[in-house]
Short mmCIF file of N, CA and C in Angstrom, two decimals:
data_model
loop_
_atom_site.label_atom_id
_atom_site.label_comp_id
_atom_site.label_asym_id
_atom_site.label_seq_id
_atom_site.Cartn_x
_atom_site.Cartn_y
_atom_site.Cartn_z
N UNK A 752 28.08 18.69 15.32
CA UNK A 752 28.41 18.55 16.74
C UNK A 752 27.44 17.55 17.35
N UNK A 753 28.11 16.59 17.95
CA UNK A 753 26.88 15.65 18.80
C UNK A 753 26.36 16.03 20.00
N UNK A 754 25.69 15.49 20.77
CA UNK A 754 25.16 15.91 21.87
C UNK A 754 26.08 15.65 23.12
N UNK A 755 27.09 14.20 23.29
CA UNK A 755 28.08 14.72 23.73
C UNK A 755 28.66 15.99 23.89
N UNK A 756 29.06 16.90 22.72
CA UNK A 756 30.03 18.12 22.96
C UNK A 756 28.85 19.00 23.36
N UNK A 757 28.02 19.19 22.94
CA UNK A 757 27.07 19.96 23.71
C UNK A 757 26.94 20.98 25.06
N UNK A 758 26.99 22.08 25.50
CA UNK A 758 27.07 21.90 26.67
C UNK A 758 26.10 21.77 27.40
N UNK A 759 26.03 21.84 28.62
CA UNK A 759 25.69 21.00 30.12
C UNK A 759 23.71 21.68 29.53
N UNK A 760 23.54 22.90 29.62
CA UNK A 760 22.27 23.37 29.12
C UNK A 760 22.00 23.07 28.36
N UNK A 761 22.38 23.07 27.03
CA UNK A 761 21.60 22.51 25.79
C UNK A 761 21.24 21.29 25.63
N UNK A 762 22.16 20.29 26.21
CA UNK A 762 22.07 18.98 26.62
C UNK A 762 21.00 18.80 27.64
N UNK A 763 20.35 19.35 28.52
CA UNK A 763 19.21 19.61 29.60
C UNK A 763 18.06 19.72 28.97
N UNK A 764 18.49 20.89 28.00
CA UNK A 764 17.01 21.45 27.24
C UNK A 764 16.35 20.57 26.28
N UNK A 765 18.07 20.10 25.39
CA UNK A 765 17.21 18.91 24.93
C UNK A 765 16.28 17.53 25.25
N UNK A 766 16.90 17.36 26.16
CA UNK A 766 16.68 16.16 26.88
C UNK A 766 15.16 16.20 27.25
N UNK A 767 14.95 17.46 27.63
CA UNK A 767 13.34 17.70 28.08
C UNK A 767 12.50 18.17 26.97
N UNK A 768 13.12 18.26 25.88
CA UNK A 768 12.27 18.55 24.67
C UNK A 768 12.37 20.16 24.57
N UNK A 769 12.96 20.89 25.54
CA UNK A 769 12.26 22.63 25.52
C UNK A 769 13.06 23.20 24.52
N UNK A 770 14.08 23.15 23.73
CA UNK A 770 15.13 23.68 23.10
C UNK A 770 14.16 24.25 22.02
N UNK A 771 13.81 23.18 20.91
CA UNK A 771 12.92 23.53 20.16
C UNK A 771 12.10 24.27 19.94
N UNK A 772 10.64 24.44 20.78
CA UNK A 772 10.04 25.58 21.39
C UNK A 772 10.58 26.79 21.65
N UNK A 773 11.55 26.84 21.76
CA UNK A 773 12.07 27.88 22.74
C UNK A 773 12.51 28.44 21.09
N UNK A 774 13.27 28.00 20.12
CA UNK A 774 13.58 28.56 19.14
C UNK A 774 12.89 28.97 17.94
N UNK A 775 11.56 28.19 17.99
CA UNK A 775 10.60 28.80 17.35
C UNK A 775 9.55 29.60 17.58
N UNK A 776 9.18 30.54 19.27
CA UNK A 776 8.77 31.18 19.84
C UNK A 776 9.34 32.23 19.06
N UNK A 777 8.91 33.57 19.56
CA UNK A 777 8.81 34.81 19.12
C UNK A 777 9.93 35.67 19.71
N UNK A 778 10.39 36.58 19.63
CA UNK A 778 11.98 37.38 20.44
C UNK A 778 11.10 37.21 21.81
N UNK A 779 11.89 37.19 22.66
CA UNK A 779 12.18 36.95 24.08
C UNK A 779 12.28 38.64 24.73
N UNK A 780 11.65 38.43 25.64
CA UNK A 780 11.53 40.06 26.45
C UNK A 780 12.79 40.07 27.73
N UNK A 781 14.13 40.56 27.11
CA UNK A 781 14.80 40.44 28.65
C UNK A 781 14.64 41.00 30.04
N UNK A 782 15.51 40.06 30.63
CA UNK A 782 14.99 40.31 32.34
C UNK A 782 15.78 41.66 32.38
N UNK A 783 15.60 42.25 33.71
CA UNK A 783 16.61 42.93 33.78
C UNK A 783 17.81 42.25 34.91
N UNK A 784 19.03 42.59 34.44
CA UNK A 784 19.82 41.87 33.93
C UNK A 784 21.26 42.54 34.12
N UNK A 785 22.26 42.49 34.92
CA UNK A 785 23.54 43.40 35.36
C UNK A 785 24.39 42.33 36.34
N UNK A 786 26.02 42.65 35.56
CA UNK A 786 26.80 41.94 36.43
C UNK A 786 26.28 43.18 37.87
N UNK A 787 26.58 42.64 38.90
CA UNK A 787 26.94 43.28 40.39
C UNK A 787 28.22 44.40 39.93
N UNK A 788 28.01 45.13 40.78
CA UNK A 788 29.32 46.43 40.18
C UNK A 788 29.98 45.86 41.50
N UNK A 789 31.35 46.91 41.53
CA UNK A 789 32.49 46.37 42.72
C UNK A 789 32.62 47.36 43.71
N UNK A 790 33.75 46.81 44.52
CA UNK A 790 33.75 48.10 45.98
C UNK A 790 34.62 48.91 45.19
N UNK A 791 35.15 50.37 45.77
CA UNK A 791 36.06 50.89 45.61
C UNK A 791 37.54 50.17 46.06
N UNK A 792 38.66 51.20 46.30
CA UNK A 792 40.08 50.06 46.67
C UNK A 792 39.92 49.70 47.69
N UNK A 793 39.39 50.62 48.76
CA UNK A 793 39.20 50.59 50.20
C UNK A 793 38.28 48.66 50.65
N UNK A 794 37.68 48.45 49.49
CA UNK A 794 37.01 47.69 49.62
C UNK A 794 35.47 47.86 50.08
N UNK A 795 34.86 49.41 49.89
CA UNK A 795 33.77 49.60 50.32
C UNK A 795 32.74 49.63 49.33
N UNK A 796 31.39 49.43 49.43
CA UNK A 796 30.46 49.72 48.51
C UNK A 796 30.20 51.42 49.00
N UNK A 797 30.28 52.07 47.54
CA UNK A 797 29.62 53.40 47.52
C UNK A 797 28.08 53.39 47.19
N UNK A 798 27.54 51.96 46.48
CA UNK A 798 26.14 52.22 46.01
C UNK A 798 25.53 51.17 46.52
N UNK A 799 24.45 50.71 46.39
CA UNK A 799 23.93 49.72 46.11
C UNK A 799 22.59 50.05 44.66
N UNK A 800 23.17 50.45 43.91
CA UNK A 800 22.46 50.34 42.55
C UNK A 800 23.44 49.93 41.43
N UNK A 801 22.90 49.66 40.67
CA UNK A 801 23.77 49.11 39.79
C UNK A 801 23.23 49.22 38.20
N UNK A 802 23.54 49.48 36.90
CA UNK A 802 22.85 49.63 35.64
C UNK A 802 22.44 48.20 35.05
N UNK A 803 21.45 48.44 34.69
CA UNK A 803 20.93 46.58 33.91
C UNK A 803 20.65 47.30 32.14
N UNK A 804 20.43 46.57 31.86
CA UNK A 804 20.45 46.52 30.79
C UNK A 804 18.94 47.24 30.40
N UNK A 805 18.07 47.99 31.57
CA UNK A 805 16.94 48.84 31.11
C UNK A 805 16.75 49.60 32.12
N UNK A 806 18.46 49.86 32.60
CA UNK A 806 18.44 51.39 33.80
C UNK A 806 18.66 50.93 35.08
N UNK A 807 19.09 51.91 35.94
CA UNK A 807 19.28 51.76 37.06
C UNK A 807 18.38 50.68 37.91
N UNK A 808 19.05 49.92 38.76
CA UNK A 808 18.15 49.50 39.53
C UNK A 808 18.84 48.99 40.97
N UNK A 809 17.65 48.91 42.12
CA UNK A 809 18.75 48.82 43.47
C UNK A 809 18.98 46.71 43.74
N UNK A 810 20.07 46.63 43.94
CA UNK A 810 20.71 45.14 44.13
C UNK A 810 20.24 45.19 45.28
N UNK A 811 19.09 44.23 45.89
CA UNK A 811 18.23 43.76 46.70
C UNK A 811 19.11 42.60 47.87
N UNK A 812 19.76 41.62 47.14
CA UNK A 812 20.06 40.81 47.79
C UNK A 812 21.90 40.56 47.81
N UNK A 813 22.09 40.24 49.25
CA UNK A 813 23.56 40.53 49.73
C UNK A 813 24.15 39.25 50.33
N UNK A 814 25.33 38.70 50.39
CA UNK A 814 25.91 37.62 50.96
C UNK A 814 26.75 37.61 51.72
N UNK A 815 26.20 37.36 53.39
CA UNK A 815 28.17 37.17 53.87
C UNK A 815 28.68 36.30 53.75
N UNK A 816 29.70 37.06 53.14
CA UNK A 816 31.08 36.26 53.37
C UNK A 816 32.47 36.37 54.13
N UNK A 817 31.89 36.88 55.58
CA UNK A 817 32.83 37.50 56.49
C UNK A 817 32.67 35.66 57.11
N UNK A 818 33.92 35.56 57.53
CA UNK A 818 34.33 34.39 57.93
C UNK A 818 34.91 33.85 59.14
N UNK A 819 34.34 34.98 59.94
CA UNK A 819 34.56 35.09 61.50
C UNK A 819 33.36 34.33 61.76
N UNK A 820 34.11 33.08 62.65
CA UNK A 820 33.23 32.06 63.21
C UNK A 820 32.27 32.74 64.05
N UNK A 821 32.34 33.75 64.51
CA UNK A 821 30.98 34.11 65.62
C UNK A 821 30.08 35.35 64.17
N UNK A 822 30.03 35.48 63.22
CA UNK A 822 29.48 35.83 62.37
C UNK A 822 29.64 37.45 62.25
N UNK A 823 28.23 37.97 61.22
CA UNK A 823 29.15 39.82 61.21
C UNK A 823 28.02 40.29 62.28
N UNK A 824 28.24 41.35 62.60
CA UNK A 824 27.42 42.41 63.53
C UNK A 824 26.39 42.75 62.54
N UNK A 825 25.13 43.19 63.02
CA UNK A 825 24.39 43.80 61.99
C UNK A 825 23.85 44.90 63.56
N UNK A 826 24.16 46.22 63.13
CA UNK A 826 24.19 47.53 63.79
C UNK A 826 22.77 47.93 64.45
N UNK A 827 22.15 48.93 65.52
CA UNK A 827 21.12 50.02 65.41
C UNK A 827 21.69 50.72 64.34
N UNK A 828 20.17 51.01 63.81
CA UNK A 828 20.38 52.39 62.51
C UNK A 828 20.92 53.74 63.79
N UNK A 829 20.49 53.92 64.84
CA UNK A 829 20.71 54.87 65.93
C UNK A 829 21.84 55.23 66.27
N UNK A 830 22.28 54.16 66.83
CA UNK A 830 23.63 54.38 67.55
C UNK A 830 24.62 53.58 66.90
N UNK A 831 24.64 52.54 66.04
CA UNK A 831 25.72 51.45 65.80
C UNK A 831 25.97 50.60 66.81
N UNK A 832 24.89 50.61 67.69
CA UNK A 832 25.30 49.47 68.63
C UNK A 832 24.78 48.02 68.00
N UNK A 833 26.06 47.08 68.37
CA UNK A 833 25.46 45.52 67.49
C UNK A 833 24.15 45.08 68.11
N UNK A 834 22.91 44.76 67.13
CA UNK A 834 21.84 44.06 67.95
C UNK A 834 22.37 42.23 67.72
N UNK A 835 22.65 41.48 67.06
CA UNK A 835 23.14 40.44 66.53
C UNK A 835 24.27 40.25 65.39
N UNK A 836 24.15 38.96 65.36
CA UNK A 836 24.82 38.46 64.23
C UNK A 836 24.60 37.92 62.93
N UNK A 837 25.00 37.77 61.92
CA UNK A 837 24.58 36.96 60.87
C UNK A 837 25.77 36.00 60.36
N UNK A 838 25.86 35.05 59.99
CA UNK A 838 27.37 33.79 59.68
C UNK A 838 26.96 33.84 57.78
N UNK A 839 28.02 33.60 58.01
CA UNK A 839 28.74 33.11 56.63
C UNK A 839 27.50 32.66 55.75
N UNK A 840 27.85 33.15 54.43
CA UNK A 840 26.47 32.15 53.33
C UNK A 840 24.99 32.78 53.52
N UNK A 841 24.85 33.64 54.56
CA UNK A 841 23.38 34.04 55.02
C UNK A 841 23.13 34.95 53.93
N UNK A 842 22.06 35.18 52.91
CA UNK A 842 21.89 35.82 52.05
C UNK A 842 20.92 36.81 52.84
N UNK A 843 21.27 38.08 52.59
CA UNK A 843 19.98 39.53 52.98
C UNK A 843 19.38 40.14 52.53
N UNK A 844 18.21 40.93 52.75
CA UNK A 844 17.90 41.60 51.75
C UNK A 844 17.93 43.06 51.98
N UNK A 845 18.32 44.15 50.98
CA UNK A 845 18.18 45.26 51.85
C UNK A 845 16.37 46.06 52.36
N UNK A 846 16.66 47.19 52.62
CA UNK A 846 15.81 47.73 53.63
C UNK A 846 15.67 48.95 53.02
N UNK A 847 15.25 49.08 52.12
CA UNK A 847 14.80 50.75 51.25
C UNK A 847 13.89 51.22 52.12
N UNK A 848 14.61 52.84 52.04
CA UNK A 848 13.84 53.53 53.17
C UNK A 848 12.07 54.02 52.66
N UNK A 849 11.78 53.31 51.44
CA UNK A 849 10.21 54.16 50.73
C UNK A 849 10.44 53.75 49.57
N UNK A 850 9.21 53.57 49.12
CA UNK A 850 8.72 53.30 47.60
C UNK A 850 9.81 54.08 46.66
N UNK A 851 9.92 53.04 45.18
CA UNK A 851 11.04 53.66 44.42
C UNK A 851 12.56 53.02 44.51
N UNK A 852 12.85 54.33 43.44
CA UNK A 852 14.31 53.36 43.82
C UNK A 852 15.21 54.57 44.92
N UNK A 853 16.05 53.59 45.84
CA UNK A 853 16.06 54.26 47.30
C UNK A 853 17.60 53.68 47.33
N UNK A 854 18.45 54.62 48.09
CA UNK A 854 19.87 53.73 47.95
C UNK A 854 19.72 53.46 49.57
N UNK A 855 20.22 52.21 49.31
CA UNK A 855 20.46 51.32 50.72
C UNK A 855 21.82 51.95 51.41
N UNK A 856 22.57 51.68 50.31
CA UNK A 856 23.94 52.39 51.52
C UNK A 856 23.51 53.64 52.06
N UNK A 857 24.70 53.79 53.12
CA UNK A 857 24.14 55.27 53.85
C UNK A 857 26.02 55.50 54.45
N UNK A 858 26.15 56.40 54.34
CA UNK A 858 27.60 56.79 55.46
C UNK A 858 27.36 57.48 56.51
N UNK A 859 27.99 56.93 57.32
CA UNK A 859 27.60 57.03 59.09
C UNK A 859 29.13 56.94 59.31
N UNK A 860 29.86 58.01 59.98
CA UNK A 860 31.03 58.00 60.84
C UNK A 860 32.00 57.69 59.63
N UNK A 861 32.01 58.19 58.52
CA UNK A 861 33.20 58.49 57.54
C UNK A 861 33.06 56.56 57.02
N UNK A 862 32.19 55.73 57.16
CA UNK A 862 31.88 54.50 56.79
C UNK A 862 30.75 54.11 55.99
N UNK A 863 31.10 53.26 55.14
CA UNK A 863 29.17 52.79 54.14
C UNK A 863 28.61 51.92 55.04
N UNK A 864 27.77 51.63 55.30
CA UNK A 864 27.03 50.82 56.04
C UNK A 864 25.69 50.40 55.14
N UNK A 865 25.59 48.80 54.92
CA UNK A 865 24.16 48.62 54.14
C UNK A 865 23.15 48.79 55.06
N UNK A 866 21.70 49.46 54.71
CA UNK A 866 20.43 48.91 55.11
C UNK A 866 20.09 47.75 54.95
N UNK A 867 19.60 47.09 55.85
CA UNK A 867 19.20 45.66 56.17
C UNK A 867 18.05 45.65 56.53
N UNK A 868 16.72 44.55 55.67
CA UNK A 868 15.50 44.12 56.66
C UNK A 868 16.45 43.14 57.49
N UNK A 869 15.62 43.11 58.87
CA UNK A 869 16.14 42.30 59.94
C UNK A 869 16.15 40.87 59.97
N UNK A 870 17.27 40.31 59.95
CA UNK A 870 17.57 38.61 58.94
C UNK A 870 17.21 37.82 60.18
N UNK A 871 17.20 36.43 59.70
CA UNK A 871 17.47 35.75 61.04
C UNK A 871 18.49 35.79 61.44
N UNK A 872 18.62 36.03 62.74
CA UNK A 872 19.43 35.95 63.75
C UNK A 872 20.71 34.62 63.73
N UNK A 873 21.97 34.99 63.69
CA UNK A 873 22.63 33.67 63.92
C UNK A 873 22.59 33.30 65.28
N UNK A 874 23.23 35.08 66.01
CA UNK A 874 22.90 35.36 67.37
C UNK A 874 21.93 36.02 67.43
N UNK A 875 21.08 36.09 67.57
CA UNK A 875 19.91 36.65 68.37
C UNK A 875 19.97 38.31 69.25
N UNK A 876 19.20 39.89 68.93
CA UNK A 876 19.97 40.24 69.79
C UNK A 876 18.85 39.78 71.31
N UNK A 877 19.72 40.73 72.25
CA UNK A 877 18.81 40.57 73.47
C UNK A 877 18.25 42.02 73.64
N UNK A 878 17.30 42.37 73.63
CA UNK A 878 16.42 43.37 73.31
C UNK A 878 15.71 43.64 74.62
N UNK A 879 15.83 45.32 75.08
CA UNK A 879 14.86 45.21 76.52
C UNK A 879 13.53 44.99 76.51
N UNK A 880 12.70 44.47 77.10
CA UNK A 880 11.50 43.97 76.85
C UNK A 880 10.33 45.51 76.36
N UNK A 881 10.74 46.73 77.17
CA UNK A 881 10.12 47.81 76.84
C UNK A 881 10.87 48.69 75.53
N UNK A 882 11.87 47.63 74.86
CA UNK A 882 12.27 48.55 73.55
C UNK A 882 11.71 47.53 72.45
N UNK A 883 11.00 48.10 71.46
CA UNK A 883 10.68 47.59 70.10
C UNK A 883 11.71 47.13 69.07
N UNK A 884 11.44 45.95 69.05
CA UNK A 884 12.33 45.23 68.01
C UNK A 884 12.33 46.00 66.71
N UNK A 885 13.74 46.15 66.46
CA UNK A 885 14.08 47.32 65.21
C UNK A 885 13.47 46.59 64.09
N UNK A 886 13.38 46.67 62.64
CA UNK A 886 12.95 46.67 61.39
C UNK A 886 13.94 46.35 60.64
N UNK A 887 15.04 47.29 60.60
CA UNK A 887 16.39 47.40 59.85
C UNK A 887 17.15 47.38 60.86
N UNK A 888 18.55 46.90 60.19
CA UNK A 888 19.87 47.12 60.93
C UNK A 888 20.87 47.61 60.01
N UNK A 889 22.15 47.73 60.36
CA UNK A 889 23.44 48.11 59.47
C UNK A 889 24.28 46.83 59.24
N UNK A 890 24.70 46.54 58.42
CA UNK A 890 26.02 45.93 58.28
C UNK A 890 26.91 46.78 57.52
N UNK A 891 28.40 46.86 58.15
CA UNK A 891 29.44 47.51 56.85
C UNK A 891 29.13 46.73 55.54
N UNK A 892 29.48 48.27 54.49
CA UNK A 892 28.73 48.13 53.11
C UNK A 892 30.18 47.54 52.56
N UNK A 893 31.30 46.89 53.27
CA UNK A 893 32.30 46.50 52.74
C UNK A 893 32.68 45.04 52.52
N UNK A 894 33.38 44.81 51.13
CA UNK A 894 33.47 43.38 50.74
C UNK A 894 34.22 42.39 51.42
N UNK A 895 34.56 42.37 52.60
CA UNK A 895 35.38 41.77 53.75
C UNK A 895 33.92 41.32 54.36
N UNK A 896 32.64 42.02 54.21
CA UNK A 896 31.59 41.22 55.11
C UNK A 896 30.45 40.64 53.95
N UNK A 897 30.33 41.22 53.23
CA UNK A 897 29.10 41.39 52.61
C UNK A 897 29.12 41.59 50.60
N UNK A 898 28.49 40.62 49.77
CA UNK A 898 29.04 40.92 48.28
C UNK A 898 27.42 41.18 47.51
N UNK A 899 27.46 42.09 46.91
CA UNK A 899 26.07 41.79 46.21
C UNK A 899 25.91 41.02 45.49
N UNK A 900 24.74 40.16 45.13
CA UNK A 900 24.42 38.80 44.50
C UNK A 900 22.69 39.54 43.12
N UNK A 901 23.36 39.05 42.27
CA UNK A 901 22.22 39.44 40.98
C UNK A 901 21.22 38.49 41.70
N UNK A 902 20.17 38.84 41.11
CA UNK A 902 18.81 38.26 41.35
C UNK A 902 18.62 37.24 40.12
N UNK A 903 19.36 37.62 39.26
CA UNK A 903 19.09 36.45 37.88
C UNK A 903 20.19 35.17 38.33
N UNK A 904 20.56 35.47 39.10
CA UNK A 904 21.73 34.24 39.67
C UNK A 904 21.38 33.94 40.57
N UNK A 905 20.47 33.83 41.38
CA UNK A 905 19.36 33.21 42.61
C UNK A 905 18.63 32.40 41.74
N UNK A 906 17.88 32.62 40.55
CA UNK A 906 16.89 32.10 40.35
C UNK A 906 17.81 30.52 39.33
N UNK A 907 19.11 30.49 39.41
CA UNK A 907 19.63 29.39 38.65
C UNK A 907 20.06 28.88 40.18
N UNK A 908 20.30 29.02 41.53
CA UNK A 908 20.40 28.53 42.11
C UNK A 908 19.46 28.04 43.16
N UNK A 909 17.92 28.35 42.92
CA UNK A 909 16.64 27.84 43.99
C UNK A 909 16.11 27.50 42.90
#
């Protein structure tokens, strides 16, 4: 096979010399490592954990892809009232309530709702000056707003 048919990586690796090395190094320690699991029919997430290939672990980072030009709501943990927005493509991270592994979803009002650290703002909320800016918020834990994204598939795209 020439380096033409090659594909797009091996052709990279070679190019930079690393292929080699890489095959005469010692076994390789895998990452941990899991497709993203799916919603139910409803289209909701029941978890945010998912199995890797050395056990459970919680899927950290989330994507909207709700496609409403004024972006999604992200909730009070309190009341569900919207503090802001977040648009399209905004990657999140969740908001574990304590050390460990902690499930982010939560059901509130017969709905999943993810825990959220507080993202940037697309909209901004407006906050009374004598109330403390929240920590976390909610977004629905459903795939109409929001998809979980592996962490081993961030690191091929930054």
């Amino acid at each position: 096979m020439g380096i033409v048919a090659m594909n797009p990586l091996l052709r990279w690796l070679m190019h930079r010399g690393l292929l080699i090395p890489s095959l005469l190094a010692g076994p390789a320690v895998l990452a941990q490592d899991a497709d993203p699991f799916h919603p139910d029919a409803s289209g909701n997430y029941q978890t945010s954990q998912t199995m890797g290939n050395r056990g459970l672990y919680e899927v950290r980072h989330w994507l909207v892809v709700d496609r409403d030009p004024e972006g999604t709501h992200c909730r009070s943990m309190d009341d569900l009232q919207p503090l802001g927005r977040v648009g399209f493509g905004r990657l999140l991270e969740t908001a574990s309530p304590g050390p460990g592994l902690n499930q982010a979803v939560v059901t509130l009002q017969g709905q999943t709702w993810l825990r959220l650290r507080i993202p940037d703002w697309d909209t901004p909320p407006v906050m009374p000056a004598t109330q403390a800016a929240p920590d976390a918020c909610l977004v629905r834990a459903n795939a109409q707003f929001v998809v979980p994204v592996n962490v081993i598939d961030l690191d091929h795209v930054i």
